[in-house]
Amino acid sequence: MTAKVRAWPILLGGVAMVASLPQLSGAGQRSDLPRPELVSVAAPATPTPGADAQNGAFVKYYTVTAGADGAESLAAIAGRLLGAANRAEELYRLNVGRRQADGQSLTDSRQLRAGWTLILPWDAVGDGVRIGPLPTQPSSGAEQAPPPVPPVQPPKPPAKPGGGTRPPASSQCANSVPSRPGSGWAQERMAPDQAWGRTRGAGVLVAVVDSGVDAGLPELSGRVAVGADIPSGSGRGDVDCLGSGTAMASIIGARPADTPPSAGAAAAPVVGVAPEVTILPLRVVGDVPQSKPADAATAIEVAVSAGARVVALGAFVDLADPAVAEAIGRASEHDVVVVAPAATGTAASPSPAAGDGPEALLRVGGVGPEGQPAANYQPSGADVIAPGIDVASLGAGGSGVRASSGSQYAVAFVAGTATLVRSAFPNLSAAQVTHRIKTTADRAGRPDADPATGWGMIDPNAAVVTTLAEEAPPAPDDAGGSGALRILVIALLAVAGIAAIALLARRPGAGGEAATDDTGDEAGDDGEPAGRERPGDATATDDGGPATPGADPEPTADDASSGAGATGEATTVAAAAGTSGTDPAGAR
């Protein structure tokens, strides 16, 4: 089984890499290929009672179960499947007045019956979520798979002469059930456009491991690779039935709309953090929103093989699985940044989510506008936090702007920030990229990491423009050019220093030894010619006493008459030199 799992990434990674080359280079793209024909029916904002059950369309739904205190509440279901209990009102609007299989209908948000089926928003994820036609028979409330339904043959897209056709989306895709209009608080808080003066994420391939990505959206047009459908082994990843992968891709790299929204638009346009990034969609879920750990591990290895520099893991990836943890470790060894949701619950996880994983892994917690967590995260389980509640994103199938909640959307914001960093600093390693994101996050005045929020709220602009001292490059190696010049300068300074010392030694105030040597050379003891007197002897007084060294004796009449002028002249020369040949007292 291990050999099979490791063989798939090599094959699929090669296919995905070849498919992503046109998007990365911007050349060689074929414009004659038709866009995928997604089988999706846009539902009205307020569902018509019984319409979904009558037409047999595939939708996301959940069957209410009974507990010790009776049937579940809408708030409990919303908190577990949508990530926020306050989305119970959204569930109520989608199901109010629709006739149930037992003939009754939902009229009070506080009264649910076990066995009723609730239509879910497209971003619902969790145990009990099903995709298919609504059951027409009463249910006991136990989780049951929908009965098999013959697949509907979708219409084939028209083929153009000389060109191929793109395969249509699966017929068993959930309808894009409208959700409430999205708010723009997350994009306003992140303000990624402040970093666009430096980079927009061009040249970076980001893999989104989730439900696929709808490549037909204008905001993502031309920047979504074919990708791969991991469970099938032969499908494409650029189609999306569930919508969560498309929402993540739009947060990462949706391009600003060509035309500004009208004054009466219900929601502001969605703009990605890195609007020039290339997306590699890797599907790990099929018709049911559940994935196998082996598929998730294979998807990570496919992303590495395809050349992705950032991997964003959605809600369908279990970090606690050993195969997934091993795949993340190998991705880090290949210098790939892996961004994943922080672990939830209270039990410690044996995966990299426990905090001892590779440095290239970023664990992300989602928060709301007021800082409320999007899930029950483990203590110290998050490295950083990002918007994860009421986040504006794009729905699959052209369903427009949606408000989504969940850790996977916080992952998308961090993955977009990592894309900006990798584009602005291509020489940084994956570990340096994660360090930069954590170091530049907003810690709210704390000196170090917090057990609940990690290093704080990410800041895309600060992650790109901040100068970190620990990233200062070493001194460049000039191959000995300036090194030789430095040696020459040092040698010249040394010669100048020696010359200065020699000049100081020869000054008159410090010339005792030199004078002594000169006097010694002239002394008769050193072999002077016979008949020449030493200068010291010529200064003797008349009474035989020694003369004062270094002093000029006064000439006398006897000296002039006796012919002693030669001796006096020698004495005068010796006195002018300031030395005495025999008396050390003359040295100064």
Coordinates of C-alpha atoms in Angstrom, one line a residue:
M1 CA 0.0 0.0 0.0
T2 CA 2.9 2.3 0.8
A3 CA 4.5 1.7 -2.5
K4 CA 1.2 2.5 -4.2
V5 CA 0.7 5.7 -2.3
R6 CA 4.2 6.9 -3.2
A7 CA 3.9 5.9 -6.8
W8 CA 0.8 8.1 -7.4
P9 CA 2.5 11.4 -6.6
I10 CA 5.2 10.8 -9.2
L11 CA 2.7 10.2 -11.9
L12 CA 0.2 12.8 -10.9
G13 CA 2.8 15.3 -10.0
G14 CA 4.3 15.1 -13.4
V15 CA 1.0 15.6 -15.1
A16 CA 0.1 18.5 -12.8
M17 CA 3.5 20.1 -13.4
V18 CA 3.2 19.9 -17.2
A19 CA -0.3 21.3 -16.9
S20 CA 0.8 24.2 -14.7
L21 CA 3.6 25.4 -16.9
P22 CA 1.5 27.5 -19.2
Q23 CA 0.0 29.3 -16.2
L24 CA 3.4 30.0 -14.8
S25 CA 5.1 31.2 -17.9
G26 CA 2.1 33.1 -19.4
A27 CA 2.8 31.6 -22.8
G28 CA 1.5 28.7 -24.7
Q29 CA -2.0 28.9 -23.4
R30 CA -4.7 27.8 -25.7
S31 CA -7.7 30.1 -26.0
D32 CA -9.7 27.8 -28.2
L33 CA -10.5 25.4 -25.3
P34 CA -14.0 25.8 -24.0
R35 CA -14.5 26.4 -20.3
P36 CA -15.8 23.6 -18.1
E37 CA -19.6 23.2 -18.1
L38 CA -20.4 22.8 -14.5
V39 CA -23.7 21.1 -13.8
S40 CA -25.0 23.6 -11.2
V41 CA -28.4 25.1 -10.7
A42 CA -28.6 28.5 -8.9
A43 CA -31.3 28.3 -6.3
P44 CA -33.3 31.3 -5.2
A45 CA -32.4 33.1 -2.0
T46 CA -35.6 31.8 -0.3
P47 CA -36.1 28.1 -1.4
T48 CA -39.5 27.2 -2.7
P49 CA -41.1 24.7 -0.3
G50 CA -40.7 21.2 -1.7
A51 CA -38.9 22.4 -4.9
D52 CA -35.7 20.5 -4.2
A53 CA -37.6 17.3 -3.3
Q54 CA -39.7 17.5 -6.4
N55 CA -37.0 18.0 -9.0
G56 CA -34.6 15.4 -7.4
A57 CA -31.6 17.8 -7.6
F58 CA -28.5 17.0 -5.8
V59 CA -28.1 19.3 -2.7
K60 CA -26.1 19.3 0.6
Y61 CA -28.4 18.2 3.4
Y62 CA -28.3 16.9 6.9
T63 CA -30.7 14.6 8.8
V64 CA -31.6 15.8 12.3
T65 CA -30.8 13.2 15.0
A66 CA -32.3 12.7 18.5
G67 CA -30.3 12.9 21.7
A68 CA -31.0 12.5 25.4
D69 CA -32.7 15.9 25.5
G70 CA -34.7 15.5 22.3
A71 CA -33.8 16.6 18.7
E72 CA -30.8 18.7 18.0
S73 CA -31.1 22.5 17.8
L74 CA -30.3 24.7 14.8
A75 CA -27.6 26.4 16.8
A76 CA -25.9 23.2 17.6
I77 CA -26.0 22.0 14.0
A78 CA -24.7 25.4 12.8
G79 CA -21.9 25.4 15.3
R80 CA -20.8 21.9 14.3
L81 CA -21.2 22.0 10.5
L82 CA -20.8 25.7 9.7
G83 CA -18.3 26.7 12.4
A84 CA -20.5 29.4 14.0
A85 CA -23.7 28.9 16.1
N86 CA -25.0 32.3 14.9
R87 CA -25.5 30.9 11.5
A88 CA -28.6 29.1 12.8
E89 CA -30.6 31.9 11.3
E90 CA -29.1 31.1 7.9
L91 CA -30.2 27.4 8.3
Y92 CA -33.7 28.5 9.2
R93 CA -34.1 30.7 6.2
L94 CA -33.0 27.9 3.9
N95 CA -35.5 25.4 5.3
V96 CA -38.5 27.4 6.6
G97 CA -41.8 26.3 5.1
R98 CA -40.4 23.4 3.2
R99 CA -42.5 20.3 3.6
Q100 CA -40.7 17.4 5.3
A101 CA -41.2 13.7 4.5
D102 CA -43.6 13.3 7.4
G103 CA -45.9 16.1 6.0
Q104 CA -44.9 18.8 8.5
S105 CA -42.7 21.8 7.9
L106 CA -40.3 24.0 9.8
T107 CA -42.1 27.1 11.2
D108 CA -40.3 27.7 14.5
S109 CA -36.5 27.8 14.7
R110 CA -36.7 26.4 18.2
Q111 CA -38.6 23.3 17.2
L112 CA -36.9 20.5 15.2
R113 CA -38.0 16.9 14.8
A114 CA -35.7 14.0 14.6
G115 CA -35.6 12.7 11.0
W116 CA -36.2 16.0 9.3
T117 CA -33.7 16.9 6.6
L118 CA -32.1 20.3 6.5
I119 CA -30.7 21.9 3.3
L120 CA -27.2 23.1 4.1
P121 CA -25.1 26.0 2.7
W122 CA -22.5 25.0 0.3
D123 CA -19.6 25.4 2.8
A124 CA -21.1 23.0 5.4
V125 CA -18.5 20.3 6.4
G126 CA -18.7 17.6 9.1
D127 CA -20.2 14.2 10.1
G128 CA -23.6 13.6 8.7
V129 CA -23.4 15.9 5.7
R130 CA -24.7 14.2 2.6
I131 CA -25.0 15.1 -1.1
G132 CA -27.8 13.9 -3.2
P133 CA -31.6 14.2 -3.7
L134 CA -33.6 14.9 -0.5
P135 CA -35.1 11.7 1.0
T136 CA -38.8 11.3 0.3
Q137 CA -39.4 8.8 3.1
P138 CA -39.5 9.6 6.8
S139 CA -36.2 8.9 8.5
S140 CA -35.5 7.7 12.1
G141 CA -32.8 10.3 12.4
A142 CA -29.9 7.9 12.0
E143 CA -27.2 8.9 9.5
Q144 CA -28.1 7.1 6.3
A145 CA -26.5 7.3 2.9
P146 CA -28.9 8.5 0.2
P147 CA -30.3 5.8 -2.0
P148 CA -28.5 5.2 -5.3
V149 CA -29.7 7.4 -8.1
P150 CA -28.9 6.8 -11.8
P151 CA -26.4 9.5 -12.8
V152 CA -27.7 12.3 -14.9
Q153 CA -25.9 12.6 -18.2
P154 CA -24.8 16.2 -18.5
P155 CA -24.8 18.0 -21.9
K156 CA -21.6 17.7 -23.7
P157 CA -19.8 21.0 -24.5
P158 CA -19.5 21.8 -28.2
A159 CA -16.2 20.9 -29.7
K160 CA -14.2 23.3 -31.8
P161 CA -12.4 22.1 -34.9
G162 CA -8.8 21.3 -34.2
G163 CA -9.2 21.6 -30.4
G164 CA -10.1 19.3 -27.6
T165 CA -12.9 19.5 -25.1
R166 CA -12.7 19.9 -21.4
P167 CA -14.5 17.2 -19.5
P168 CA -17.6 18.4 -17.7
A169 CA -18.0 18.5 -14.0
S170 CA -19.5 15.6 -12.2
S171 CA -23.2 15.3 -12.4
Q172 CA -23.5 14.5 -8.7
C173 CA -22.5 17.9 -7.5
A174 CA -24.4 19.8 -4.9
N175 CA -26.4 22.9 -6.0
S176 CA -24.8 26.2 -5.1
V177 CA -27.4 26.9 -2.4
P178 CA -27.1 30.7 -1.7
S179 CA -25.6 31.8 1.6
R180 CA -25.9 35.2 3.2
P181 CA -24.0 38.0 1.6
G182 CA -20.4 38.2 2.7
S183 CA -18.9 41.0 4.7
G184 CA -15.7 42.7 3.8
W185 CA -14.1 43.0 7.2
A186 CA -11.5 40.4 6.6
Q187 CA -10.1 42.0 3.4
E188 CA -10.2 45.4 5.1
R189 CA -8.3 44.0 8.1
M190 CA -5.7 42.2 5.9
A191 CA -5.3 45.2 3.5
P192 CA -3.1 43.1 1.1
D193 CA -3.1 45.9 -1.5
Q194 CA -0.6 47.8 0.6
A195 CA 2.0 45.1 -0.3
W196 CA 1.2 45.2 -4.0
G197 CA 3.8 47.9 -4.7
R198 CA 6.4 45.3 -4.0
T199 CA 4.8 42.1 -5.3
R200 CA 1.5 40.5 -6.3
G201 CA 2.6 36.9 -6.0
A202 CA 3.6 36.4 -9.6
G203 CA 5.8 33.3 -10.4
V204 CA 4.6 31.3 -7.4
L205 CA 2.6 28.1 -7.7
V206 CA 0.2 27.4 -4.7
A207 CA -1.5 24.0 -4.3
V208 CA -5.0 24.0 -2.8
V209 CA -5.7 20.6 -1.3
D210 CA -9.5 20.5 -0.9
S211 CA -12.6 20.1 -3.1
G212 CA -11.1 21.4 -6.3
V213 CA -11.3 24.9 -7.8
D214 CA -13.8 26.2 -10.3
A215 CA -11.5 27.5 -13.1
G216 CA -14.5 29.1 -14.9
L217 CA -14.7 32.1 -12.5
P218 CA -13.5 35.3 -14.2
E219 CA -11.6 36.4 -11.1
L220 CA -9.4 33.2 -11.5
S221 CA -9.4 32.9 -15.3
G222 CA -6.1 31.9 -16.8
R223 CA -4.4 31.2 -13.4
V224 CA -5.8 27.8 -12.4
A225 CA -3.9 24.7 -13.6
V226 CA -5.7 21.5 -14.5
G227 CA -4.6 19.9 -11.3
A228 CA -5.7 16.4 -10.4
D229 CA -8.6 14.4 -8.8
I230 CA -6.7 12.2 -6.3
P231 CA -9.5 9.8 -5.3
S232 CA -10.2 8.9 -9.0
G233 CA -6.6 9.0 -10.1
S234 CA -7.5 10.2 -13.5
G235 CA -9.8 13.2 -13.1
R236 CA -9.1 16.9 -13.1
G237 CA -8.9 19.3 -10.2
D238 CA -10.2 22.4 -11.9
V239 CA -13.8 21.6 -11.1
D240 CA -15.5 22.0 -7.8
C241 CA -18.7 20.4 -6.5
L242 CA -18.6 21.5 -2.9
G243 CA -17.2 25.0 -3.2
S244 CA -14.8 25.2 -0.3
G245 CA -11.7 24.8 -2.5
T246 CA -13.0 27.6 -4.8
A247 CA -13.5 29.8 -1.8
M248 CA -10.0 29.2 -0.6
A249 CA -8.6 29.9 -4.0
S250 CA -10.5 33.2 -4.3
I251 CA -9.1 34.4 -0.9
I252 CA -5.6 33.4 -2.0
G253 CA -5.6 34.9 -5.5
A254 CA -8.8 36.4 -6.9
R255 CA -8.1 39.2 -9.3
P256 CA -9.9 42.5 -8.8
A257 CA -13.0 42.9 -11.0
D258 CA -12.6 44.9 -14.2
T259 CA -15.6 47.0 -13.4
P260 CA -16.4 48.5 -10.0
P261 CA -19.5 47.2 -8.2
S262 CA -22.7 49.2 -8.5
A263 CA -23.8 51.4 -5.7
G264 CA -26.6 49.0 -4.8
A265 CA -24.5 45.8 -4.8
A266 CA -25.2 43.5 -2.0
A267 CA -21.6 42.6 -1.3
A268 CA -18.2 44.1 -2.0
P269 CA -16.1 42.2 -4.6
V270 CA -13.6 39.6 -3.3
V271 CA -10.0 40.4 -3.9
G272 CA -7.3 37.8 -3.2
V273 CA -4.2 38.4 -1.2
A274 CA -1.9 37.6 -4.1
P275 CA -3.9 38.3 -7.3
E276 CA -1.1 37.1 -9.7
V277 CA -0.5 33.7 -8.2
T278 CA -1.1 30.4 -10.0
I279 CA -3.4 27.9 -8.4
L280 CA -2.8 24.1 -8.5
P281 CA -6.1 22.5 -7.5
L282 CA -5.9 19.0 -5.9
R283 CA -9.2 17.3 -5.1
V284 CA -9.3 15.0 -2.2
V285 CA -13.1 14.6 -1.9
G286 CA -15.6 13.2 -4.2
D287 CA -19.4 13.2 -4.0
V288 CA -19.3 13.0 -0.1
P289 CA -17.4 15.7 1.8
Q290 CA -15.0 13.2 3.4
S291 CA -11.5 12.3 2.4
K292 CA -9.1 9.4 3.1
P293 CA -5.8 10.1 4.8
A294 CA -4.0 8.3 2.0
D295 CA -5.5 10.6 -0.6
A296 CA -4.5 13.7 1.4
A297 CA -0.9 12.4 1.8
T298 CA -0.8 11.7 -1.9
A299 CA -2.1 15.2 -2.7
I300 CA 0.7 16.8 -0.7
E301 CA 3.3 14.7 -2.5
V302 CA 1.7 15.6 -5.9
A303 CA 2.0 19.2 -5.0
V304 CA 5.7 18.9 -4.2
S305 CA 6.3 16.9 -7.4
A306 CA 4.5 19.6 -9.4
G307 CA 6.8 22.4 -8.1
A308 CA 4.4 24.1 -5.7
R309 CA 6.2 26.4 -3.3
V310 CA 3.2 26.8 -1.0
V311 CA 0.6 24.1 0.0
A312 CA -2.7 25.1 1.5
L313 CA -4.5 22.3 3.3
G314 CA -8.3 22.5 3.7
A315 CA -10.7 21.1 6.2
F316 CA -10.6 17.6 4.7
V317 CA -7.0 16.9 5.7
D318 CA -6.3 15.2 9.1
L319 CA -2.9 16.2 10.4
A320 CA -3.1 13.6 13.1
D321 CA -2.8 10.8 10.5
P322 CA 0.8 9.4 10.3
A323 CA 0.8 9.3 6.5
V324 CA -0.2 12.9 6.3
A325 CA 2.4 13.9 8.9
E326 CA 5.1 12.1 6.9
A327 CA 4.1 13.8 3.7
I328 CA 4.3 17.2 5.4
G329 CA 7.8 16.4 6.6
R330 CA 8.9 15.5 3.1
A331 CA 7.4 18.7 1.7
S332 CA 9.4 20.7 4.3
E333 CA 12.5 18.9 3.3
H334 CA 11.9 20.0 -0.3
D335 CA 11.6 23.7 0.8
V336 CA 7.8 23.9 0.5
V337 CA 5.8 26.0 2.9
V338 CA 2.8 24.0 4.2
V339 CA -0.2 25.9 5.8
A340 CA -2.8 23.8 7.7
P341 CA -5.6 24.4 10.1
A342 CA -4.7 24.3 13.8
A343 CA -5.7 21.1 15.6
T344 CA -9.0 21.2 17.5
G345 CA -10.2 19.4 20.6
T346 CA -8.5 18.7 23.9
A347 CA -6.5 15.6 23.2
A348 CA -2.9 16.0 22.2
S349 CA -2.2 15.1 18.6
P350 CA 0.8 13.0 17.5
S351 CA 1.1 14.9 14.2
P352 CA 3.1 18.0 13.5
A353 CA 0.2 20.0 14.8
A354 CA 1.5 19.2 18.3
G355 CA 4.2 21.9 17.8
D356 CA 7.2 19.7 17.2
G357 CA 6.8 19.5 13.4
P358 CA 9.0 20.9 10.7
E359 CA 9.8 24.6 10.7
A360 CA 8.2 25.0 7.3
L361 CA 4.7 24.2 8.7
L362 CA 2.3 27.0 9.7
R363 CA -0.7 26.1 11.9
V364 CA -3.5 28.6 11.6
G365 CA -6.4 29.4 13.8
G366 CA -9.5 31.3 12.5
V367 CA -11.1 34.2 14.3
G368 CA -14.0 36.6 13.8
P369 CA -14.3 40.3 13.7
E370 CA -14.2 40.5 17.5
G371 CA -11.4 38.0 17.9
Q372 CA -13.7 35.1 18.7
P373 CA -12.2 31.7 17.7
A374 CA -13.7 29.8 14.8
A375 CA -13.2 26.4 16.5
N376 CA -12.2 24.9 19.8
Y377 CA -8.4 24.9 19.1
Q378 CA -5.9 23.0 21.3
P379 CA -3.8 25.2 23.6
S380 CA -0.7 26.4 21.8
G381 CA -2.0 24.7 18.7
A382 CA -1.9 27.7 16.5
D383 CA 1.2 29.5 15.2
V384 CA -0.7 32.5 13.9
I385 CA -4.3 33.5 13.4
A386 CA -6.2 35.0 10.5
P387 CA -9.9 35.8 9.6
G388 CA -12.0 32.7 9.7
I389 CA -15.6 33.8 10.5
D390 CA -17.9 35.6 8.1
V391 CA -15.2 35.8 5.5
A392 CA -16.2 37.0 2.0
S393 CA -15.3 34.5 -0.7
L394 CA -16.4 33.4 -4.2
G395 CA -18.8 30.5 -4.6
A396 CA -18.5 27.7 -7.2
G397 CA -20.6 27.8 -10.3
G398 CA -20.9 31.5 -10.5
S399 CA -23.0 31.7 -7.3
G400 CA -21.3 35.0 -6.3
V401 CA -19.9 36.3 -3.1
R402 CA -20.5 34.2 0.0
A403 CA -19.8 34.6 3.7
S404 CA -17.9 31.6 4.9
S405 CA -16.6 30.4 8.3
G406 CA -14.0 27.8 9.1
S407 CA -10.3 27.3 9.7
Q408 CA -9.7 26.5 6.0
Y409 CA -10.4 30.2 5.1
A410 CA -7.9 31.4 7.6
V411 CA -5.4 29.0 6.0
A412 CA -6.1 30.7 2.7
F413 CA -5.2 34.1 4.0
V414 CA -1.9 32.8 5.4
A415 CA -1.2 30.9 2.2
G416 CA -1.7 34.1 0.3
T417 CA 0.7 36.0 2.6
A418 CA 3.3 33.2 2.2
T419 CA 2.9 33.6 -1.6
L420 CA 3.7 37.3 -1.4
V421 CA 6.8 36.6 0.7
R422 CA 8.1 33.9 -1.6
S423 CA 7.6 36.2 -4.6
A424 CA 9.3 39.2 -2.9
F425 CA 12.1 37.1 -1.4
P426 CA 12.7 34.2 -3.7
N427 CA 16.0 33.3 -2.0
L428 CA 14.4 32.7 1.4
S429 CA 14.0 29.2 2.6
A430 CA 10.6 27.8 3.6
A431 CA 11.6 28.0 7.3
Q432 CA 12.6 31.6 6.8
V433 CA 9.3 32.4 5.2
T434 CA 7.3 31.0 8.1
H435 CA 9.6 32.8 10.5
R436 CA 9.0 36.1 8.7
I437 CA 5.2 35.7 8.8
K438 CA 5.3 34.9 12.6
T439 CA 7.8 37.6 13.4
T440 CA 5.8 40.3 11.6
A441 CA 2.4 39.3 12.9
D442 CA 0.4 41.6 15.2
R443 CA 1.0 40.3 18.8
A444 CA -1.2 43.0 20.4
G445 CA 1.7 44.1 22.6
R446 CA 2.8 40.7 23.8
P447 CA 6.5 39.9 23.8
D448 CA 6.2 36.3 22.8
A449 CA 3.6 33.7 21.5
D450 CA 0.2 33.4 23.2
P451 CA -1.3 29.9 23.9
A452 CA -4.6 30.9 22.2
T453 CA -3.5 33.1 19.3
G454 CA 0.1 32.1 18.7
W455 CA 2.3 34.9 17.4
G456 CA -0.9 36.9 16.6
M457 CA -2.8 38.2 13.5
I458 CA -0.9 38.0 10.3
D459 CA 0.0 41.2 8.5
P460 CA 0.7 40.7 4.7
N461 CA 2.2 44.1 4.2
A462 CA 4.6 43.9 7.2
A463 CA 5.6 40.4 6.1
V464 CA 6.8 41.9 2.8
V465 CA 8.3 45.3 3.7
T466 CA 9.8 44.6 7.1
T467 CA 13.6 44.3 7.3
L468 CA 14.8 41.5 9.6
A469 CA 18.3 41.7 11.0
E470 CA 18.6 37.9 11.1
E471 CA 18.1 37.8 7.3
A472 CA 21.1 40.1 6.6
P473 CA 23.2 38.4 3.9
P474 CA 26.9 37.6 4.7
A475 CA 29.7 39.8 3.3
P476 CA 30.1 39.0 -0.4
D477 CA 33.0 37.0 -1.6
D478 CA 35.1 39.1 -4.1
A479 CA 37.4 36.3 -5.1
G480 CA 40.4 38.0 -3.4
G481 CA 40.1 41.4 -5.2
S482 CA 39.5 43.7 -2.3
G483 CA 41.4 41.3 0.0
A484 CA 44.7 42.0 -1.8
L485 CA 44.0 45.8 -1.5
R486 CA 43.4 45.5 2.2
I487 CA 46.8 43.6 2.6
L488 CA 48.6 46.3 0.6
V489 CA 47.1 49.1 2.8
I490 CA 48.1 47.3 5.9
A491 CA 51.6 46.8 4.6
L492 CA 51.9 50.5 3.8
L493 CA 50.7 51.5 7.2
A494 CA 53.3 49.2 8.8
V495 CA 56.1 50.7 6.8
A496 CA 54.9 54.2 7.7
G497 CA 54.9 53.2 11.4
I498 CA 58.4 51.8 11.3
A499 CA 59.7 55.0 9.6
A500 CA 58.0 57.2 12.2
I501 CA 59.6 55.2 15.0
A502 CA 63.1 55.6 13.4
L503 CA 62.6 59.3 13.0
L504 CA 61.6 59.6 16.7
A505 CA 64.7 57.6 17.7
R506 CA 67.1 60.0 15.9
R507 CA 65.7 63.2 17.5
P508 CA 68.4 65.3 19.4
G509 CA 66.7 64.7 22.7
A510 CA 67.0 60.9 22.3
G511 CA 70.4 60.7 20.5
G512 CA 72.7 59.6 23.3
E513 CA 73.6 56.2 21.9
A514 CA 74.3 57.6 18.4
A515 CA 76.6 60.3 19.8
T516 CA 78.4 57.8 21.9
D517 CA 79.1 55.7 18.8
D518 CA 80.4 58.7 16.9
T519 CA 82.7 59.7 19.7
G520 CA 84.0 56.1 20.1
D521 CA 84.9 56.0 16.4
E522 CA 87.1 59.1 16.8
A523 CA 88.8 58.0 20.1
G524 CA 92.4 57.0 20.0
D525 CA 91.6 53.8 21.7
D526 CA 89.8 52.6 18.7
G527 CA 92.9 52.8 16.5
E528 CA 93.2 56.6 15.9
P529 CA 96.5 57.5 14.2
A530 CA 99.5 58.2 16.4
G531 CA 100.0 61.8 17.5
R532 CA 96.3 62.7 17.4
E533 CA 94.9 63.7 20.8
R534 CA 91.5 62.8 22.1
P535 CA 89.1 65.7 22.4
G536 CA 88.6 65.0 26.1
D537 CA 92.3 65.3 26.8
A538 CA 92.6 68.7 25.2
T539 CA 90.3 70.3 27.7
A540 CA 92.4 69.8 30.8
T541 CA 93.0 72.8 33.0
D542 CA 96.4 74.3 33.7
D543 CA 96.7 72.9 37.2
G544 CA 96.1 69.4 36.0
G545 CA 92.4 69.2 37.1
P546 CA 89.7 67.9 34.7
A547 CA 87.9 70.4 32.7
T548 CA 84.1 70.7 32.7
P549 CA 82.8 68.3 30.0
G550 CA 81.0 69.9 27.2
A551 CA 82.1 73.5 28.1
D552 CA 84.2 75.8 26.0
P553 CA 87.3 76.8 28.0
E554 CA 88.2 80.5 27.9
P555 CA 91.3 81.0 25.7
T556 CA 94.3 82.3 27.6
A557 CA 97.4 84.1 26.6
D558 CA 99.4 81.0 27.3
D559 CA 97.2 79.1 24.9
A560 CA 97.7 81.6 22.2
S561 CA 101.4 81.8 22.7
S562 CA 102.0 78.1 23.2
G563 CA 100.2 77.0 20.0
A564 CA 97.3 75.2 21.8
G565 CA 94.7 76.6 19.4
A566 CA 94.3 73.2 17.7
T567 CA 93.3 71.6 21.0
G568 CA 90.8 74.4 21.7
E569 CA 89.3 74.0 18.3
A570 CA 88.8 70.3 18.9
T571 CA 87.2 71.0 22.2
T572 CA 84.9 73.5 20.6
V573 CA 83.7 70.9 18.0
A574 CA 83.1 68.3 20.7
A575 CA 81.1 70.8 22.8
A576 CA 79.0 71.7 19.8
A577 CA 78.1 68.1 19.4
G578 CA 76.9 68.2 23.0
T579 CA 78.7 65.0 24.0
S580 CA 81.8 63.9 25.9
G581 CA 83.9 60.9 24.9
T582 CA 84.4 59.7 28.5
D583 CA 81.9 61.2 30.9
P584 CA 78.4 59.8 30.7
A585 CA 77.1 62.9 32.5
G586 CA 77.3 64.7 29.2
A587 CA 74.5 62.6 27.7
R588 CA 71.0 63.9 27.9

